[in-house]
Tab-separated table of C-alpha atoms and ligand atoms in Angstrom:
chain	number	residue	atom	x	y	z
A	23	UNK	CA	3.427	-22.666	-11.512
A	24	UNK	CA	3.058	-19.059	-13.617
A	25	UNK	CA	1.568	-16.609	-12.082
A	26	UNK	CA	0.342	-13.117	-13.401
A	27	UNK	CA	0.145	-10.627	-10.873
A	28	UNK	CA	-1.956	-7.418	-12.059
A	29	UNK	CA	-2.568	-3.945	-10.465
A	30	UNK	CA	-4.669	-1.729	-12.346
A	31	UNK	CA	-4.762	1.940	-11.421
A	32	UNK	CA	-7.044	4.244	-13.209
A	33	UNK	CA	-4.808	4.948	-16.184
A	34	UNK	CA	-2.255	2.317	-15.333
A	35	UNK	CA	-1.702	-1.475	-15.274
A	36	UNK	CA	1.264	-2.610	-13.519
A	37	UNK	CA	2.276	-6.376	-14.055
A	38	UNK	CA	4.922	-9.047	-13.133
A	39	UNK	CA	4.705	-12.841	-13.986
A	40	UNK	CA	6.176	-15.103	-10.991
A	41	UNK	CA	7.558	-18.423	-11.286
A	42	UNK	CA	6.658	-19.634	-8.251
A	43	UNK	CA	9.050	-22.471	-7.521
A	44	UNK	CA	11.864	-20.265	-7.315
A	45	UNK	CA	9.755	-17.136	-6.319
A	46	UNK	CA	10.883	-14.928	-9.160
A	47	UNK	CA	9.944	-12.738	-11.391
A	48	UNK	CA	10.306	-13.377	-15.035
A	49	UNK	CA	9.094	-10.379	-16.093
A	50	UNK	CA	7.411	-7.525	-15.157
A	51	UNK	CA	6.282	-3.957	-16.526
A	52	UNK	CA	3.515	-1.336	-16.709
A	53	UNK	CA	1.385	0.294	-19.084
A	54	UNK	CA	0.686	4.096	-18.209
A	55	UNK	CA	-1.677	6.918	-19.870
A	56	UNK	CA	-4.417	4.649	-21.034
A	57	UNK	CA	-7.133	5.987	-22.266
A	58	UNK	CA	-4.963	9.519	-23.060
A	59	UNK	CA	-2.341	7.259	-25.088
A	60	UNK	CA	-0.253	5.155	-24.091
A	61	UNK	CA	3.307	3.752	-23.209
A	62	UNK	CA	4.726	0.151	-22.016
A	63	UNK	CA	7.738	-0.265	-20.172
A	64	UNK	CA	8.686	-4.114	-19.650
A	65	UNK	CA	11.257	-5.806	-18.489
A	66	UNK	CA	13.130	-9.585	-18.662
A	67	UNK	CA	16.089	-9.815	-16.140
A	68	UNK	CA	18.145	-6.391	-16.488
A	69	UNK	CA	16.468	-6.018	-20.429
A	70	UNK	CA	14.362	-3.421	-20.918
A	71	UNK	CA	11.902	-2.482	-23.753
A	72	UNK	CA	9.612	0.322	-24.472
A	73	UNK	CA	7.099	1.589	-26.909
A	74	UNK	CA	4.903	4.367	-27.276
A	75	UNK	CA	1.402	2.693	-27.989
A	76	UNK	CA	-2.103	3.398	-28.152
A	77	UNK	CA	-4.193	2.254	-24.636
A	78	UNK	CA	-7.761	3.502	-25.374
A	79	UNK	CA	-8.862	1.219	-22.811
A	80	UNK	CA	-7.300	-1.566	-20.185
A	81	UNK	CA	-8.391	-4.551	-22.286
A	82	UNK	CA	-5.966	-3.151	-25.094
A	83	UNK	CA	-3.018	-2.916	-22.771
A	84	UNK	CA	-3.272	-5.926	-21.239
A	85	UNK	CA	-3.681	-7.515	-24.868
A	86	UNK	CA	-0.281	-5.513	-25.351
A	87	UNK	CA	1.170	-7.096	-21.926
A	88	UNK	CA	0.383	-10.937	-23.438
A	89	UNK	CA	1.568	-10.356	-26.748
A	90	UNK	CA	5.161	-9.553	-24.887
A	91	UNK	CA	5.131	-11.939	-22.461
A	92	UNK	CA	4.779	-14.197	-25.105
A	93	UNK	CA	6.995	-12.468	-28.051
A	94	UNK	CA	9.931	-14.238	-29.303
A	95	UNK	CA	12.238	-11.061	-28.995
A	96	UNK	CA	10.973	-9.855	-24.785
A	97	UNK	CA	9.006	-12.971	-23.794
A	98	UNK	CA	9.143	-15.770	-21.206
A	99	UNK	CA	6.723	-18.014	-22.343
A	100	UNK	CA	5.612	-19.436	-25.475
A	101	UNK	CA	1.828	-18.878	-24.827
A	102	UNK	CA	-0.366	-17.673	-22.473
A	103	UNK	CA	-1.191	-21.085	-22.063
A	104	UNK	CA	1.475	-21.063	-20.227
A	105	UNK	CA	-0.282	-18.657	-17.140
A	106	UNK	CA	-1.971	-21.095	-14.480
A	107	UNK	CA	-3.362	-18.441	-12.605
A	108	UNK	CA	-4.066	-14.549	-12.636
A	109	UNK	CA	-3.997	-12.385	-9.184
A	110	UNK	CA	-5.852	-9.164	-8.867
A	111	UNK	CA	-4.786	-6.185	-6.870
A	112	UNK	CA	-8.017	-5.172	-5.479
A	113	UNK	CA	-7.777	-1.841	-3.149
A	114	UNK	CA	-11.154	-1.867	-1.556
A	115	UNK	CA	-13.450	-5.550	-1.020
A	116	UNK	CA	-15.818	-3.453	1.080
A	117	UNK	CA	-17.510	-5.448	4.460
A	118	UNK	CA	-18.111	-8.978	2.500
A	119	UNK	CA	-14.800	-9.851	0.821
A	120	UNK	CA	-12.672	-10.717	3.690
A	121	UNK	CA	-9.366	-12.558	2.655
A	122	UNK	CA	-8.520	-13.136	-0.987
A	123	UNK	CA	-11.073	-14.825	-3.379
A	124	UNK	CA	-12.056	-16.559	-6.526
A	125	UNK	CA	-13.219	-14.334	-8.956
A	126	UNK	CA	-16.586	-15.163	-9.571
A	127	UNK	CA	-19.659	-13.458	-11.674
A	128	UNK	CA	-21.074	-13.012	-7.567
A	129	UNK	CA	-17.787	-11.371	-6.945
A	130	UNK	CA	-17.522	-8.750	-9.821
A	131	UNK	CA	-21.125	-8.011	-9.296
A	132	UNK	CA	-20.457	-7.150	-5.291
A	133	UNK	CA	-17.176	-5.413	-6.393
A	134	UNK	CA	-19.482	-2.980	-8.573
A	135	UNK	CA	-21.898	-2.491	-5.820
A	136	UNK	CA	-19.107	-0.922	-3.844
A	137	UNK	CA	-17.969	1.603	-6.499
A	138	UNK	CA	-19.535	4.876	-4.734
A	139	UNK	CA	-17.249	4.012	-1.646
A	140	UNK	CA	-14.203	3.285	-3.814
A	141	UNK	CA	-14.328	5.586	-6.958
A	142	UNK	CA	-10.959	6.019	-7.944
A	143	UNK	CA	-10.185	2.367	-7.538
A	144	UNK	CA	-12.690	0.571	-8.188
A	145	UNK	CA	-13.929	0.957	-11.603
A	146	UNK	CA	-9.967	0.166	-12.614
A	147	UNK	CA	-9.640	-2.899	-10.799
A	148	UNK	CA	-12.866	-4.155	-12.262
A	149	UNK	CA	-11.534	-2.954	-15.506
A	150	UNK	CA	-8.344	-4.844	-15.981
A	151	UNK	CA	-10.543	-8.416	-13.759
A	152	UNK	CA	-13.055	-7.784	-16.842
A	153	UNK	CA	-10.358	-7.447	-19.567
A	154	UNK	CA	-8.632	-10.772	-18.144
A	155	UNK	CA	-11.949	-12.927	-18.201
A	156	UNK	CA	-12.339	-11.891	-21.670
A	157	UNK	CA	-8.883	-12.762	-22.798
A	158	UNK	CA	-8.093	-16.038	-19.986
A	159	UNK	CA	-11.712	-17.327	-19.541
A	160	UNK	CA	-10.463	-20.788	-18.348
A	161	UNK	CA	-7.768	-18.961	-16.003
A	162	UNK	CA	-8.564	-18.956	-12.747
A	163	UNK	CA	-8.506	-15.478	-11.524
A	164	UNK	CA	-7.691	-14.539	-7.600
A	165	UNK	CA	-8.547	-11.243	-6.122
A	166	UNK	CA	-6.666	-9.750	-3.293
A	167	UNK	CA	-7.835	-6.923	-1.428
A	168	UNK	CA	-5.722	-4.162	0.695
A	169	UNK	CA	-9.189	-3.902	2.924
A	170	UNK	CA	-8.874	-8.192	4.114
A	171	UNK	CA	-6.262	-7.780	6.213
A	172	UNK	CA	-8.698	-5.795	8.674
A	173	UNK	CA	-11.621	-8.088	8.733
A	174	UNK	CA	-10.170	-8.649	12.253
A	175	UNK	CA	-10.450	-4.661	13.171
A	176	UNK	CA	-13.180	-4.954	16.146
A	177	UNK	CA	-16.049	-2.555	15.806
A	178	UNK	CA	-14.577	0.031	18.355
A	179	UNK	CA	-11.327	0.829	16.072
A	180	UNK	CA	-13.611	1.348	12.990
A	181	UNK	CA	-16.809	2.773	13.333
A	182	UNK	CA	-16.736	6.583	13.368
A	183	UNK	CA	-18.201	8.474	16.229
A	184	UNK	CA	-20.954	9.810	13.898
A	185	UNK	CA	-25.061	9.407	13.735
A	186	UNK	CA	-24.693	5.210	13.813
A	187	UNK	CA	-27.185	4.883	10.458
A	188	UNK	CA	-24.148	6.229	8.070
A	189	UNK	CA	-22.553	3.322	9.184
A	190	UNK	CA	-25.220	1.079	8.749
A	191	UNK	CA	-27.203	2.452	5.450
A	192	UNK	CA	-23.992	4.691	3.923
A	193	UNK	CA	-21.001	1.522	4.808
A	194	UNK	CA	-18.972	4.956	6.236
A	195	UNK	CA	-16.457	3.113	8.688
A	196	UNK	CA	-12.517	2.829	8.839
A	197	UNK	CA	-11.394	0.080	6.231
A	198	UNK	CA	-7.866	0.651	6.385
A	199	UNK	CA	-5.548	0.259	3.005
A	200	UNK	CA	-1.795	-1.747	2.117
A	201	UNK	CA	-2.975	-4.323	3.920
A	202	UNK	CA	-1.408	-6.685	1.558
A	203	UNK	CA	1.919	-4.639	2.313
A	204	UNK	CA	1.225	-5.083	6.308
A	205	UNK	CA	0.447	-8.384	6.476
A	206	UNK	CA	3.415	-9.475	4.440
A	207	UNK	CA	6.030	-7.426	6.368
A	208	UNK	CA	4.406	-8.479	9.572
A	209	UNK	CA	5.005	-12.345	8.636
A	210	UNK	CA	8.553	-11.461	7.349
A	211	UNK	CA	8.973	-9.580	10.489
A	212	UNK	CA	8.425	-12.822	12.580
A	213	UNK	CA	10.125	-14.923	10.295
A	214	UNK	CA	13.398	-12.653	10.998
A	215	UNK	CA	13.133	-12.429	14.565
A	216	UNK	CA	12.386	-16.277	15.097
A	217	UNK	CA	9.110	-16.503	17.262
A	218	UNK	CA	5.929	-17.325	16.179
A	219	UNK	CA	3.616	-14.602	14.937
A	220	UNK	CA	0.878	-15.522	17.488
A	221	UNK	CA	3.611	-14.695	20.240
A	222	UNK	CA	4.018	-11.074	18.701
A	223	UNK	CA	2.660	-7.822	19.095
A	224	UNK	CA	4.424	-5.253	16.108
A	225	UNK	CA	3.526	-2.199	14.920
A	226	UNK	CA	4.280	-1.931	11.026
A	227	UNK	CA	4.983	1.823	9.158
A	228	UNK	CA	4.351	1.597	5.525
A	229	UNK	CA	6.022	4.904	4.446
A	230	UNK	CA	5.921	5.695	0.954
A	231	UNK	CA	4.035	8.084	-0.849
A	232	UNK	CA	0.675	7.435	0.395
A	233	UNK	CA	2.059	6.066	4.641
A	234	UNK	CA	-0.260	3.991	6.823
A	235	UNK	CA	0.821	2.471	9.785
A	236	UNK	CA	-0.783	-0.683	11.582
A	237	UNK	CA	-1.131	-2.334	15.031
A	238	UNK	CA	-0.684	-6.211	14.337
A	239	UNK	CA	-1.473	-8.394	17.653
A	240	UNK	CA	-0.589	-12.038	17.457
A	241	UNK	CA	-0.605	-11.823	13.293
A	242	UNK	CA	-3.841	-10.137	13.514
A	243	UNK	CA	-4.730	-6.395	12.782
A	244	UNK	CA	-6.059	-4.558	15.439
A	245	UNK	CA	-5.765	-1.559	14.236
A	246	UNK	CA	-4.562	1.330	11.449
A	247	UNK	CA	-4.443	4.407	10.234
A	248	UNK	CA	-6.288	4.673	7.104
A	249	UNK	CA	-9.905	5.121	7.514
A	250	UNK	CA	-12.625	5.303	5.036
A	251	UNK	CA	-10.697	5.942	2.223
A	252	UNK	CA	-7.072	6.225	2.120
A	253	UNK	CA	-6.786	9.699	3.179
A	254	UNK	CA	-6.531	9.556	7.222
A	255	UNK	CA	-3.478	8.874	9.240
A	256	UNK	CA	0.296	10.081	8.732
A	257	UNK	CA	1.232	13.186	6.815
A	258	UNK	CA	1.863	11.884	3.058
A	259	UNK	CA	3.488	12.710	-0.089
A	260	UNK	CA	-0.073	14.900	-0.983
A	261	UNK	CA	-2.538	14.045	1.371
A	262	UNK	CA	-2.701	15.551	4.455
A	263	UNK	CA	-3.694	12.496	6.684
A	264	UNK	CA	-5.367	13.494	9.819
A	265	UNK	CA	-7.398	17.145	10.357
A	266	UNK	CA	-10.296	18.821	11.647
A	267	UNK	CA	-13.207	18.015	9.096
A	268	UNK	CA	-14.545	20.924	10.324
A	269	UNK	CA	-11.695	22.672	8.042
A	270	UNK	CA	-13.311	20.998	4.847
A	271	UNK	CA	-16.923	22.801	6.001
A	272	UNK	CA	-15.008	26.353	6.684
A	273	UNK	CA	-12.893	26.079	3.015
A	274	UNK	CA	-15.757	25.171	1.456
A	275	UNK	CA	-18.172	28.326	3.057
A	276	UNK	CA	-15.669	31.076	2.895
A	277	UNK	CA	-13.931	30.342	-0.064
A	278	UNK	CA	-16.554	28.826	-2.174
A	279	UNK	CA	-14.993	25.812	-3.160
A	280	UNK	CA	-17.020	22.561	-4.108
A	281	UNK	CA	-16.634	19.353	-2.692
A	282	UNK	CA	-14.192	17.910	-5.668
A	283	UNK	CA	-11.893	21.364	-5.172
A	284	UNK	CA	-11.373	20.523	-1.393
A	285	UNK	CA	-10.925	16.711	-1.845
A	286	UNK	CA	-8.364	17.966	-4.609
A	287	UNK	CA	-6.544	20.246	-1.963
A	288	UNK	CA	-6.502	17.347	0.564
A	289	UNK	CA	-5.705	14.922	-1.553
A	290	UNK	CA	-3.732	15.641	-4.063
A	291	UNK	CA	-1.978	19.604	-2.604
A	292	UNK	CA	-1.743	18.362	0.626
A	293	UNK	CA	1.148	16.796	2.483
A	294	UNK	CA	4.804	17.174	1.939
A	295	UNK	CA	3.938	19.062	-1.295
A	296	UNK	CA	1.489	21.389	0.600
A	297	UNK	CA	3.277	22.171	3.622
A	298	UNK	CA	6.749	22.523	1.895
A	299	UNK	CA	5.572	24.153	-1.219
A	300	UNK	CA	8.790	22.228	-2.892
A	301	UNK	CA	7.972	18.163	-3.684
A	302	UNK	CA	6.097	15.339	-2.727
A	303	UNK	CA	9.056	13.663	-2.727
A	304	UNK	CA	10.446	13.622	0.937
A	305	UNK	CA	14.317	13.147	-0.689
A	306	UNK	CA	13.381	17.350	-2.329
A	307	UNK	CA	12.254	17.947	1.006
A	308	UNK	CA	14.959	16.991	2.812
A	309	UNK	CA	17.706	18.888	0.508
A	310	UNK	CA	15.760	22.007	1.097
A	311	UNK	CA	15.586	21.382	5.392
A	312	UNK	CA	19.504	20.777	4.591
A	313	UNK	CA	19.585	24.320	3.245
A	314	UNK	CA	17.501	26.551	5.590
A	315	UNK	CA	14.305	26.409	4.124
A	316	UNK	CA	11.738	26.676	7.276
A	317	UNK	CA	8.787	25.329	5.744
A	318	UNK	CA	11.242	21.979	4.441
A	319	UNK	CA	11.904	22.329	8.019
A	320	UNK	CA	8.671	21.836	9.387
A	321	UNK	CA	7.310	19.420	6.549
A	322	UNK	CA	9.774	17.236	8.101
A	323	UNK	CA	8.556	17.878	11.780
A	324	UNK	CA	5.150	17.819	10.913
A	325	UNK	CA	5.423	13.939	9.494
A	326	UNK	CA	7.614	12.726	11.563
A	327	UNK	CA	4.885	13.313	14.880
A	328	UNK	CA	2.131	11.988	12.795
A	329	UNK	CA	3.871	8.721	12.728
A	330	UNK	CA	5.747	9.318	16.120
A	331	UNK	CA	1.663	9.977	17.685
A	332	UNK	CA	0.492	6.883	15.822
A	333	UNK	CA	3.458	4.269	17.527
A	334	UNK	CA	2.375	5.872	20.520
A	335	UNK	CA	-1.439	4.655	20.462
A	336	UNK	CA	-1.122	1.810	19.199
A	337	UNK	CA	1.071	0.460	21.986
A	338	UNK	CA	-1.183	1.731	24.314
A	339	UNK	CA	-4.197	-0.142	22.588
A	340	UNK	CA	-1.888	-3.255	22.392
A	341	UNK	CA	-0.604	-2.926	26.237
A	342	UNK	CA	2.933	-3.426	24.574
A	343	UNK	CA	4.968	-3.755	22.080
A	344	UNK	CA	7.745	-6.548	20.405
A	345	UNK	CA	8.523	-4.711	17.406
A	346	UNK	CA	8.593	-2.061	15.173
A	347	UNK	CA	8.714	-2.418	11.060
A	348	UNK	CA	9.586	0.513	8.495
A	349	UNK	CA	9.130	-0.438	5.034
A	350	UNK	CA	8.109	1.488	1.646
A	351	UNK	CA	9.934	3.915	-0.490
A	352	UNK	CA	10.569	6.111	2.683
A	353	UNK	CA	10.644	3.616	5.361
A	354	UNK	CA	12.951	1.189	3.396
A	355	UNK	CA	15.383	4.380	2.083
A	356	UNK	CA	15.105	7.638	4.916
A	357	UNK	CA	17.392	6.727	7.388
A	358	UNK	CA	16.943	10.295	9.032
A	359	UNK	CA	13.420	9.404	9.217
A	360	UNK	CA	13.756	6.368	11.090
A	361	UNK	CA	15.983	7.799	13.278
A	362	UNK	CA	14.114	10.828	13.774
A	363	UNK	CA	11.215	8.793	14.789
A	364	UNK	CA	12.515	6.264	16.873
A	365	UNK	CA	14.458	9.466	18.863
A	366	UNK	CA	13.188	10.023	22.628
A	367	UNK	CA	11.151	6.597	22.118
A	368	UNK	CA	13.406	4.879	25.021
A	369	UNK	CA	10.230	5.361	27.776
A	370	UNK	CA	8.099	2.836	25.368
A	371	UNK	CA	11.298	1.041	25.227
A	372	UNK	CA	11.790	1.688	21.581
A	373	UNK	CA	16.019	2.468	20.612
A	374	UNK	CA	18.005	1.984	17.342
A	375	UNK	CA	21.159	1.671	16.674
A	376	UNK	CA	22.395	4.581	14.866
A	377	UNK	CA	25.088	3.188	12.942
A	378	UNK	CA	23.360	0.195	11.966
A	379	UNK	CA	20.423	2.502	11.121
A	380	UNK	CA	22.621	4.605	8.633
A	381	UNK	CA	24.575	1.837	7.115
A	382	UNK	CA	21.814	-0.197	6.385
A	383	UNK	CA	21.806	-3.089	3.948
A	384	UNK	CA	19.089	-2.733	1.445
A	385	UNK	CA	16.227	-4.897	0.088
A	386	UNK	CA	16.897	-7.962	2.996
A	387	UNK	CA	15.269	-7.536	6.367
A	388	UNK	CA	17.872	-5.433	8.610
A	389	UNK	CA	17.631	-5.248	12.413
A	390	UNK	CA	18.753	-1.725	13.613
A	391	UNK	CA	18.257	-2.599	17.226
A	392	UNK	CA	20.009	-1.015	19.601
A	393	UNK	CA	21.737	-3.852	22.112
A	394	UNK	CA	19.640	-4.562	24.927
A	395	UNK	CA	16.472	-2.191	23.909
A	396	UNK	CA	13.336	-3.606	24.738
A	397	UNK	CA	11.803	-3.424	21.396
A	398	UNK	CA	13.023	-5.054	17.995
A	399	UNK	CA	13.463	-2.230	15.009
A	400	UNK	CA	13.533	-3.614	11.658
A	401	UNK	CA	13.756	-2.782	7.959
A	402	UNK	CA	11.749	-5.273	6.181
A	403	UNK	CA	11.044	-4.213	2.299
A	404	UNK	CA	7.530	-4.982	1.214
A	405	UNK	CA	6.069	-7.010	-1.552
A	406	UNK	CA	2.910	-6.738	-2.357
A	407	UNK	CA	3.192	-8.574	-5.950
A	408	UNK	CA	4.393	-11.744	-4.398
A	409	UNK	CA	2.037	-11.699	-1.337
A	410	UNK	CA	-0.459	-11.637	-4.165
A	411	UNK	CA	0.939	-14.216	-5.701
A	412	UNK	CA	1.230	-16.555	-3.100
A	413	UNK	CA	-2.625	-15.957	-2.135
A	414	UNK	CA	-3.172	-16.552	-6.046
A	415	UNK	CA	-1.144	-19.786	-5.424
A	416	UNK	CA	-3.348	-21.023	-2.724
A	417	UNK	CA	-6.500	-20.109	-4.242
A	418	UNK	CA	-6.037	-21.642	-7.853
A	419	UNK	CA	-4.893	-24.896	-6.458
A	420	UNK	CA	-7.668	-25.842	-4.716
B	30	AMP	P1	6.861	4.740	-2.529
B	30	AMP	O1	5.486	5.322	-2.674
B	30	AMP	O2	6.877	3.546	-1.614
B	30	AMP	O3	7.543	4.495	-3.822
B	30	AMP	O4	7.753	5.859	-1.773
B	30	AMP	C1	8.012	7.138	-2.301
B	30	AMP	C2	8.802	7.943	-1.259
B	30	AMP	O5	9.942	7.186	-0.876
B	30	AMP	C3	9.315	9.287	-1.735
B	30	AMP	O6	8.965	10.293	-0.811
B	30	AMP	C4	10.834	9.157	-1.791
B	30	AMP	O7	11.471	10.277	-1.228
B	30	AMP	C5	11.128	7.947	-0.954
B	30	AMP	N1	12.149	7.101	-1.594
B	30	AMP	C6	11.922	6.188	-2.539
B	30	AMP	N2	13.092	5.596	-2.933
B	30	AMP	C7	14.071	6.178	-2.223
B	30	AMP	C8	15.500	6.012	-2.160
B	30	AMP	N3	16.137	5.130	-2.909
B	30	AMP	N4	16.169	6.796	-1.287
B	30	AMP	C9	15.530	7.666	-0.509
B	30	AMP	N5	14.176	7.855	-0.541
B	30	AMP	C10	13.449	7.125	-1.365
């Protein structure tokens, strides 16, 4: 079976095409600047191709993406034909969409009814589902959302403590995000230690540029730290997770700055890049901490006890813990960070193995346990694509 695996972003459409009998990847690529341009950047094996080309909107790229797939010189198949089944990356499926689903015309229209809670995301993702139906109208199409995983987030961990009726008339209530990325690592995770899931309680760290981290009881999540919209929780590459709101009321009345210029500040000036004036990427950060720079210094402090604070609730909500998971660009790479968060952890019974730790092997799961600690520490590298896949899989078969 062929699977298509999209991800549209607002000006982007990522894509790989899985064979799933052997789980891999025949080819995969993405198309950036639409609407402003346009570029394509795919790849067969260790080929790659690119070409400058015009994206006005996402139906045009993925039109682009086909032709390749299917082009004598870069393809893998000899027509799309040849796709059994398409799977969406869908950020947000609001309350109602609670594990992966069948597009349907019932679907599309709820997914458009959630727009004002999901701006940047939404219209995208509905974009590139629309473009597909148009192109692959007898393909069935699969939707996966990065909210499903939390459909099992009692009411307590996600309704704000804020007049009740903004929950109930405005939807405003923790959703949590990457759930696709948690709930793969955390079955990986289980797989690699050898006990059933049910039997575990783990607390996985998705660490990359945007970080959320996530309580996961028995396979099921009881808790993370995104909240409404991906902005709460750990420090990130430019958001600055957790503060006061009360700071967004203050910038806004002395400064005079409008709603959009403080959601700009906190989202996209914020975090690593904020604090450290320097980089939103942590591997910048860290060369400047390696040469003095205080503010490096304390960009580094400053994210490593927003995760450090996180571990530390969630194994109090839990009453335990089995296991610990770092995965994503940082958590997968950073040694240092891993080490630095897992230091003076020994009380909750967390302790890594520092050598194992710094001579990691990459992209397998890799324990970094330290012998006889209490708590399993593991690398386990994500994938979302094939997590979406395999729910595509399922769904399409049926
Ligand atoms: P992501 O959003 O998952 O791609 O993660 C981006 C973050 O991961 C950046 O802050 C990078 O510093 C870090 N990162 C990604 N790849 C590496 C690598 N090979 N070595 C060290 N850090 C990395």
């Amino acid at each position: 079976m062929k699977i298509l695996v999209l991800n549209a972003g607002s000006s982007s459409l990522k894509y790989q095409l899985f064979l799933m009998e052997s789980s891999e990847v025949l080819a995969k690529g993405t198309c950036e600047r639409i609407g402003a341009g346009g570029f394509i950047t795919h790849k067969r094996g260790d080929e790659a191709y690119s070409e400058e080309v015009d994206f006005p909107n996402h139906g045009v790229a993925l039109e682009k993406v086909l032709s390749l797939l299917c082009s004598k010189e870069y393809g893998v198949i000899g027509s799309v034909k040849e796709i059994d089944a398409v799977g969406h990356r869908v950020a947000h499926g609001g309350e109602k969409l609670k594990e992966s689903s069948l597009i349907t015309e019932s679907v599309v229209k709820y997914l458009e009814t959630i727009v004002p809670i999901n701006p940047l995301h939404g219209p995208p993702a509905i974009a590139g589902i629309k473009a597909c139906l148009a192109l692959m109208p007898d393909v069935p199409q699969v939707a996966v959302f990065d909210t499903s995983f939390y459909s099992t987030v009692e009411d307590s961990r996600f309704v704000y403590a804020i007049p009740y009726e903004f929950y109930e008339n405005d939807k405003i209530r923790r959703y949590g995000f990457h759930g696709t990325s948690h709930r793969y690592v955390s079955a990986e995770l289980a797989k690699a230690v050898g006990k059933p899931i049910e039997d575990l309680k783990m607390i996985t760290c998705h660490l990359g540029n945007g970080s959320s981290i996530t309580a996961v009881d028995g396979g099921k999540a009881i808790d993370t730290s995104m909240g409404f919209t991906p902005q709460e929780g750990v420090v990130m590459g430019t958001r600055s997770g957790s503060i006061d709101p009360t700071v967004v009321t203050y910038l806004m009345k002395t400064k005079g700055y409008t709603a959009q210029e403080v959601e700009d500040i906190l989202n996209k000036k914020s975090g690593l890049l904020g604090v450290s004036g320097i980089s939103n990427d942590l591997r910048n950060v860290f060369s400047a901490a390696e040469e003095g720079n205080y503010r490096a210094q304390l960009t580094i402090k400053l994210l490593v006890n927003s995760i450090k604070k996180l571990i530390g609730s969630y194994v109090a909500e839990m009453n335990g813990l089995d296991a610990l998971v770092f995965t994503a660009g940082i958590g997968e790479n950073q040694s240092n960070v891993r080490e630095m968060v897992c230091e003076n952890m020994s009380y909750l019974g967390i302790e890594i193995d520092t050598d194992r730790n710094a001579n990691f092997t990459r992209g397998i799961p890799f324990n970094i346990t330290k012998d006889g600690a209490k708590v399993q520490v593991w690398i386990i590298p994500t994938n979302e694509e094939y997590m979406i896949a395999i729910d595509t899989q399922r769904l399409a078969s049926k």
